[in-house]
Amino acid sequence: NRLRWQTKLAAFLAVATILDICSGIITFMLLQAGLLEESFFTNMMTLEMINYACLVFIPTAIVAIKMVIQDLKAAHKLTSERLKAINRSGFVAGLDTNGIILDANENLAYFLEYTVDEIKGKHHKILCTKEYATSIEYQQFWKLLAGGKFVTGTFERRSKYKESRWLMGSYNPILDTRGDVVEILKIAS
C-alpha cells in the first residue's frame, strides 16, 4: 500500500519484461516444434521489436527490482524503529497462543520485580492471581486471543512477591500470511 508510484510503475515494467521473456521462450519452442515458420524472423519489424524489448525492458526490470528492495528496506527500518520506540517506553511481552512467555522487555520485568530470564519460558499465569489463573474468564481470555481477537483493558498482575500491579494495555494477536495466529504481543503501561 505504501510503495511509491515510481516503484509501482517499475514493478509493472518488470512484469512486462518477464512476459516479454516468456513470449520469447514460447516463440523459440514453437519454432523448434515446427509450428512457426522461420520466415517470422525475416520480418525486420519483428526483429527490431524484439531488440527494443530486450534493450528497454530488461534494464527496467533490474531498476524495478532495485526500487522494490529499497522500499521494502525503508518499510522494514520504519517498522523496526517503531518497535524500538514502543519497547523503550512501554511494557512489552511476546507470548505464544498457549500463554507461554516467549520474551519480555526489561521495563515489564522490572515493574513486576522479575528478571527477563525468570519469566521467559514460563506460563503467563505466574503473573496472575491464583483465582484468576484458574477461572473460566482466564480460559476465555486465551481462546479470544488464539482466535485472533485483541483484548484491551486494565489488568491486575502479580509481582514476583505476589503484590498487585495494575497495567493498562492490550494483547494483540500476530497473524502469519495465512491469517493464523502465531504469537500474542502484549503492550502495556
PDB file of C-alpha atoms in Angstrom:
ATOM      1  CA  ASN A   1       0.000   0.000   0.000  1.00  0.00           C
ATOM      2  CA  ARG A   2       2.786   2.421   0.827  1.00  0.00           C
ATOM      3  CA  LEU A   3       5.010   1.773  -2.194  1.00  0.00           C
ATOM      4  CA  ARG A   4       5.973   4.867  -4.166  1.00  0.00           C
ATOM      5  CA  TRP A   5       4.257   5.358  -7.528  1.00  0.00           C
ATOM      6  CA  GLN A   6       7.654   5.058  -9.206  1.00  0.00           C
ATOM      7  CA  THR A   7       8.116   1.647  -7.613  1.00  0.00           C
ATOM      8  CA  LYS A   8       4.674   0.547  -8.750  1.00  0.00           C
ATOM      9  CA  LEU A   9       5.440   1.677 -12.314  1.00  0.00           C
ATOM     10  CA  ALA A  10       8.822  -0.044 -12.268  1.00  0.00           C
ATOM     11  CA  ALA A  11       7.220  -3.226 -10.915  1.00  0.00           C
ATOM     12  CA  PHE A  12       4.677  -3.093 -13.757  1.00  0.00           C
ATOM     13  CA  LEU A  13       7.513  -2.772 -16.269  1.00  0.00           C
ATOM     14  CA  ALA A  14       9.329  -5.675 -14.597  1.00  0.00           C
ATOM     15  CA  VAL A  15       6.241  -7.822 -15.094  1.00  0.00           C
ATOM     16  CA  ALA A  16       6.164  -6.705 -18.732  1.00  0.00           C
ATOM     17  CA  THR A  17       9.793  -7.799 -19.056  1.00  0.00           C
ATOM     18  CA  ILE A  18       9.013 -11.198 -17.610  1.00  0.00           C
ATOM     19  CA  LEU A  19       6.108 -11.546 -20.047  1.00  0.00           C
ATOM     20  CA  ASP A  20       8.401 -10.480 -22.908  1.00  0.00           C
ATOM     21  CA  ILE A  21      10.973 -13.101 -21.937  1.00  0.00           C
ATOM     22  CA  CYS A  22       8.234 -15.736 -21.664  1.00  0.00           C
ATOM     23  CA  SER A  23       6.912 -14.834 -25.105  1.00  0.00           C
ATOM     24  CA  GLY A  24      10.464 -15.205 -26.481  1.00  0.00           C
ATOM     25  CA  ILE A  25      10.744 -18.656 -24.933  1.00  0.00           C
ATOM     26  CA  ILE A  26       7.342 -19.657 -26.310  1.00  0.00           C
ATOM     27  CA  THR A  27       8.308 -18.342 -29.749  1.00  0.00           C
ATOM     28  CA  PHE A  28      11.507 -20.407 -29.634  1.00  0.00           C
ATOM     29  CA  MET A  29       9.567 -23.523 -28.561  1.00  0.00           C
ATOM     30  CA  LEU A  30       7.008 -23.025 -31.341  1.00  0.00           C
ATOM     31  CA  LEU A  31       9.840 -22.624 -33.846  1.00  0.00           C
ATOM     32  CA  GLN A  32      11.534 -25.811 -32.592  1.00  0.00           C
ATOM     33  CA  ALA A  33       8.230 -27.724 -32.722  1.00  0.00           C
ATOM     34  CA  GLY A  34       7.708 -26.641 -36.326  1.00  0.00           C
ATOM     35  CA  LEU A  35       4.536 -24.718 -35.504  1.00  0.00           C
ATOM     36  CA  LEU A  36       6.103 -21.429 -36.501  1.00  0.00           C
ATOM     37  CA  GLU A  37       7.923 -20.718 -39.745  1.00  0.00           C
ATOM     38  CA  GLU A  38      11.371 -19.182 -39.848  1.00  0.00           C
ATOM     39  CA  SER A  39      10.010 -16.512 -42.150  1.00  0.00           C
ATOM     40  CA  PHE A  40       8.515 -14.999 -38.988  1.00  0.00           C
ATOM     41  CA  PHE A  41      12.004 -13.783 -38.096  1.00  0.00           C
ATOM     42  CA  THR A  42      12.788 -12.401 -41.536  1.00  0.00           C
ATOM     43  CA  ASN A  43      10.419  -9.566 -40.949  1.00  0.00           C
ATOM     44  CA  MET A  44      12.725  -6.722 -39.887  1.00  0.00           C
ATOM     45  CA  MET A  45       9.995  -5.067 -37.846  1.00  0.00           C
ATOM     46  CA  THR A  46       9.690  -8.173 -35.659  1.00  0.00           C
ATOM     47  CA  LEU A  47      13.436  -8.272 -35.041  1.00  0.00           C
ATOM     48  CA  GLU A  48      13.504  -4.581 -34.174  1.00  0.00           C
ATOM     49  CA  MET A  49      10.657  -5.058 -31.713  1.00  0.00           C
ATOM     50  CA  ILE A  50      12.455  -7.964 -30.051  1.00  0.00           C
ATOM     51  CA  ASN A  51      15.711  -5.977 -29.828  1.00  0.00           C
ATOM     52  CA  TYR A  52      13.892  -2.938 -28.434  1.00  0.00           C
ATOM     53  CA  ALA A  53      12.128  -5.072 -25.848  1.00  0.00           C
ATOM     54  CA  CYS A  54      15.409  -6.591 -24.724  1.00  0.00           C
ATOM     55  CA  LEU A  55      17.204  -3.230 -24.572  1.00  0.00           C
ATOM     56  CA  VAL A  56      14.430  -1.428 -22.671  1.00  0.00           C
ATOM     57  CA  PHE A  57      12.599  -3.968 -20.548  1.00  0.00           C
ATOM     58  CA  ILE A  58      15.490  -5.928 -19.052  1.00  0.00           C
ATOM     59  CA  PRO A  59      17.303  -2.864 -17.594  1.00  0.00           C
ATOM     60  CA  THR A  60      13.912  -1.552 -16.468  1.00  0.00           C
ATOM     61  CA  ALA A  61      13.243  -4.831 -14.672  1.00  0.00           C
ATOM     62  CA  ILE A  62      16.582  -4.542 -12.886  1.00  0.00           C
ATOM     63  CA  VAL A  63      15.788  -0.969 -11.816  1.00  0.00           C
ATOM     64  CA  ALA A  64      12.298  -2.049 -10.719  1.00  0.00           C
ATOM     65  CA  ILE A  65      13.622  -4.847  -8.564  1.00  0.00           C
ATOM     66  CA  LYS A  66      16.164  -2.469  -7.028  1.00  0.00           C
ATOM     67  CA  MET A  67      13.408   0.079  -6.219  1.00  0.00           C
ATOM     68  CA  VAL A  68      11.172  -2.580  -4.659  1.00  0.00           C
ATOM     69  CA  ILE A  69      14.069  -3.751  -2.492  1.00  0.00           C
ATOM     70  CA  GLN A  70      14.803  -0.144  -1.399  1.00  0.00           C
ATOM     71  CA  ASP A  71      11.154   0.425  -0.491  1.00  0.00           C
ATOM     72  CA  LEU A  72      10.992  -2.840   1.458  1.00  0.00           C
ATOM     73  CA  LYS A  73      14.165  -1.906   3.349  1.00  0.00           C
ATOM     74  CA  ALA A  74      12.714   1.521   4.178  1.00  0.00           C
ATOM     75  CA  ALA A  75       9.451  -0.049   5.383  1.00  0.00           C
ATOM     76  CA  HIS A  76      11.378  -2.561   7.496  1.00  0.00           C
ATOM     77  CA  LYS A  77      13.510   0.226   9.018  1.00  0.00           C
ATOM     78  CA  LEU A  78      10.408   2.261   9.902  1.00  0.00           C
ATOM     79  CA  THR A  79       8.709  -0.750  11.486  1.00  0.00           C
ATOM     80  CA  SER A  80      11.866  -1.595  13.404  1.00  0.00           C
ATOM     81  CA  GLU A  81      12.179   1.979  14.725  1.00  0.00           C
ATOM     82  CA  ARG A  82       8.516   1.997  15.797  1.00  0.00           C
ATOM     83  CA  LEU A  83       9.015  -1.225  17.740  1.00  0.00           C
ATOM     84  CA  LYS A  84      12.138   0.183  19.396  1.00  0.00           C
ATOM     85  CA  ALA A  85      10.176   3.270  20.480  1.00  0.00           C
ATOM     86  CA  ILE A  86       7.382   1.151  21.978  1.00  0.00           C
ATOM     87  CA  ASN A  87       9.939  -1.077  23.683  1.00  0.00           C
ATOM     88  CA  ARG A  88      11.795   1.909  25.216  1.00  0.00           C
ATOM     89  CA  SER A  89       8.778   3.392  26.936  1.00  0.00           C
ATOM     90  CA  GLY A  90       6.266   0.586  27.397  1.00  0.00           C
ATOM     91  CA  PHE A  91       5.900  -2.842  28.925  1.00  0.00           C
ATOM     92  CA  VAL A  92       6.194  -5.385  26.131  1.00  0.00           C
ATOM     93  CA  ALA A  93       5.980  -9.173  26.040  1.00  0.00           C
ATOM     94  CA  GLY A  94       5.628 -11.791  23.335  1.00  0.00           C
ATOM     95  CA  LEU A  95       3.601 -14.890  24.191  1.00  0.00           C
ATOM     96  CA  ASP A  96       2.652 -17.997  22.274  1.00  0.00           C
ATOM     97  CA  THR A  97      -1.030 -18.880  21.800  1.00  0.00           C
ATOM     98  CA  ASN A  98      -0.915 -21.177  24.837  1.00  0.00           C
ATOM     99  CA  GLY A  99       0.245 -18.383  27.151  1.00  0.00           C
ATOM    100  CA  ILE A 100       3.950 -19.199  27.355  1.00  0.00           C
ATOM    101  CA  ILE A 101       6.060 -16.047  27.670  1.00  0.00           C
ATOM    102  CA  LEU A 102       8.466 -16.069  24.724  1.00  0.00           C
ATOM    103  CA  ASP A 103      10.135 -12.779  25.570  1.00  0.00           C
ATOM    104  CA  ALA A 104       9.631  -9.674  27.679  1.00  0.00           C
ATOM    105  CA  ASN A 105      11.369  -6.345  27.856  1.00  0.00           C
ATOM    106  CA  GLU A 106      13.302  -5.059  30.859  1.00  0.00           C
ATOM    107  CA  ASN A 107      10.590  -2.496  31.670  1.00  0.00           C
ATOM    108  CA  LEU A 108       7.938  -5.164  32.240  1.00  0.00           C
ATOM    109  CA  ALA A 109      10.264  -7.485  34.118  1.00  0.00           C
ATOM    110  CA  TYR A 110      11.451  -4.670  36.399  1.00  0.00           C
ATOM    111  CA  PHE A 111       7.881  -3.474  37.064  1.00  0.00           C
ATOM    112  CA  LEU A 112       6.919  -6.996  38.151  1.00  0.00           C
ATOM    113  CA  GLU A 113      10.184  -7.431  40.118  1.00  0.00           C
ATOM    114  CA  TYR A 114      11.497 -10.245  37.921  1.00  0.00           C
ATOM    115  CA  THR A 115      14.410 -10.534  35.589  1.00  0.00           C
ATOM    116  CA  VAL A 116      13.620 -11.290  31.960  1.00  0.00           C
ATOM    117  CA  ASP A 117      15.186 -14.750  32.337  1.00  0.00           C
ATOM    118  CA  GLU A 118      12.930 -15.543  35.306  1.00  0.00           C
ATOM    119  CA  ILE A 119       9.727 -15.091  33.309  1.00  0.00           C
ATOM    120  CA  LYS A 120      10.885 -16.238  29.870  1.00  0.00           C
ATOM    121  CA  GLY A 121       9.522 -19.705  29.118  1.00  0.00           C
ATOM    122  CA  LYS A 122       7.000 -19.580  31.973  1.00  0.00           C
ATOM    123  CA  HIS A 123       3.235 -19.519  31.575  1.00  0.00           C
ATOM    124  CA  HIS A 124       1.553 -16.126  31.787  1.00  0.00           C
ATOM    125  CA  LYS A 125      -0.491 -17.308  34.785  1.00  0.00           C
ATOM    126  CA  ILE A 126       2.547 -16.777  37.057  1.00  0.00           C
ATOM    127  CA  LEU A 127       1.712 -13.073  36.687  1.00  0.00           C
ATOM    128  CA  CYS A 128      -1.935 -13.545  37.755  1.00  0.00           C
ATOM    129  CA  THR A 129      -3.767 -14.268  40.966  1.00  0.00           C
ATOM    130  CA  LYS A 130      -4.463 -17.963  41.541  1.00  0.00           C
ATOM    131  CA  GLU A 131      -8.205 -17.310  41.382  1.00  0.00           C
ATOM    132  CA  TYR A 132      -7.966 -15.585  38.003  1.00  0.00           C
ATOM    133  CA  ALA A 133      -5.464 -18.087  36.554  1.00  0.00           C
ATOM    134  CA  THR A 134      -7.893 -20.964  37.241  1.00  0.00           C
ATOM    135  CA  SER A 135     -11.048 -19.130  36.193  1.00  0.00           C
ATOM    136  CA  ILE A 136     -13.247 -19.645  33.146  1.00  0.00           C
ATOM    137  CA  GLU A 137     -12.685 -15.948  32.378  1.00  0.00           C
ATOM    138  CA  TYR A 138      -8.937 -16.595  32.006  1.00  0.00           C
ATOM    139  CA  GLN A 139      -9.580 -19.569  29.714  1.00  0.00           C
ATOM    140  CA  GLN A 140     -11.890 -17.386  27.594  1.00  0.00           C
ATOM    141  CA  PHE A 141      -9.212 -14.700  27.508  1.00  0.00           C
ATOM    142  CA  TRP A 142      -6.769 -17.132  25.833  1.00  0.00           C
ATOM    143  CA  LYS A 143      -9.439 -18.528  23.498  1.00  0.00           C
ATOM    144  CA  LEU A 144     -10.190 -14.999  22.267  1.00  0.00           C
ATOM    145  CA  LEU A 145      -6.501 -14.297  21.657  1.00  0.00           C
ATOM    146  CA  ALA A 146      -5.889 -17.639  19.925  1.00  0.00           C
ATOM    147  CA  GLY A 147      -8.943 -16.891  17.771  1.00  0.00           C
ATOM    148  CA  GLY A 148      -7.397 -13.641  16.534  1.00  0.00           C
ATOM    149  CA  LYS A 149      -9.318 -11.173  18.714  1.00  0.00           C
ATOM    150  CA  PHE A 150      -7.375  -8.499  20.569  1.00  0.00           C
ATOM    151  CA  VAL A 151      -8.092  -7.779  24.230  1.00  0.00           C
ATOM    152  CA  THR A 152      -7.591  -4.366  25.751  1.00  0.00           C
ATOM    153  CA  GLY A 153      -8.198  -3.018  29.238  1.00  0.00           C
ATOM    154  CA  THR A 154      -6.806  -2.616  32.715  1.00  0.00           C
ATOM    155  CA  PHE A 155      -5.306  -5.798  34.137  1.00  0.00           C
ATOM    156  CA  GLU A 156      -4.245  -6.814  37.613  1.00  0.00           C
ATOM    157  CA  ARG A 157      -0.981  -8.700  37.591  1.00  0.00           C
ATOM    158  CA  ARG A 158       1.172 -10.064  40.416  1.00  0.00           C
ATOM    159  CA  SER A 159       4.791  -9.242  41.060  1.00  0.00           C
ATOM    160  CA  LYS A 160       7.367 -11.861  41.928  1.00  0.00           C
ATOM    161  CA  TYR A 161       6.477 -11.211  45.575  1.00  0.00           C
ATOM    162  CA  LYS A 162       2.708 -11.567  44.916  1.00  0.00           C
ATOM    163  CA  GLU A 163       1.989  -7.844  45.196  1.00  0.00           C
ATOM    164  CA  SER A 164      -0.746  -6.388  42.983  1.00  0.00           C
ATOM    165  CA  ARG A 165       0.363  -4.369  39.992  1.00  0.00           C
ATOM    166  CA  TRP A 166      -2.085  -2.750  37.584  1.00  0.00           C
ATOM    167  CA  LEU A 167      -1.365  -2.451  33.883  1.00  0.00           C
ATOM    168  CA  MET A 168      -3.320  -0.727  31.164  1.00  0.00           C
ATOM    169  CA  GLY A 169      -2.735  -2.140  27.729  1.00  0.00           C
ATOM    170  CA  SER A 170      -3.614  -4.631  25.059  1.00  0.00           C
ATOM    171  CA  TYR A 171      -2.920  -8.171  23.975  1.00  0.00           C
ATOM    172  CA  ASN A 172      -2.617  -8.246  20.192  1.00  0.00           C
ATOM    173  CA  PRO A 173      -2.638 -11.430  18.095  1.00  0.00           C
ATOM    174  CA  ILE A 174       0.079 -11.504  15.433  1.00  0.00           C
ATOM    175  CA  LEU A 175      -1.033 -13.260  12.255  1.00  0.00           C
ATOM    176  CA  ASP A 176       1.027 -15.079   9.648  1.00  0.00           C
ATOM    177  CA  THR A 177       0.458 -14.733   5.892  1.00  0.00           C
ATOM    178  CA  ARG A 178      -2.387 -17.286   6.017  1.00  0.00           C
ATOM    179  CA  GLY A 179      -4.165 -15.384   8.788  1.00  0.00           C
ATOM    180  CA  ASP A 180      -3.296 -17.871  11.551  1.00  0.00           C
ATOM    181  CA  VAL A 181      -2.348 -16.522  14.981  1.00  0.00           C
ATOM    182  CA  VAL A 182       1.331 -17.267  15.619  1.00  0.00           C
ATOM    183  CA  GLU A 183       2.054 -15.045  18.609  1.00  0.00           C
ATOM    184  CA  ILE A 184       0.470 -12.592  21.033  1.00  0.00           C
ATOM    185  CA  LEU A 185       2.086  -9.181  21.551  1.00  0.00           C
ATOM    186  CA  LYS A 186       1.336  -7.549  24.889  1.00  0.00           C
ATOM    187  CA  ILE A 187       1.878  -3.784  25.059  1.00  0.00           C
ATOM    188  CA  ALA A 188       1.071  -2.031  28.313  1.00  0.00           C
ATOM    189  CA  SER A 189       1.883   0.860  30.586  1.00  0.00           C
TER     190      SER A 189
END
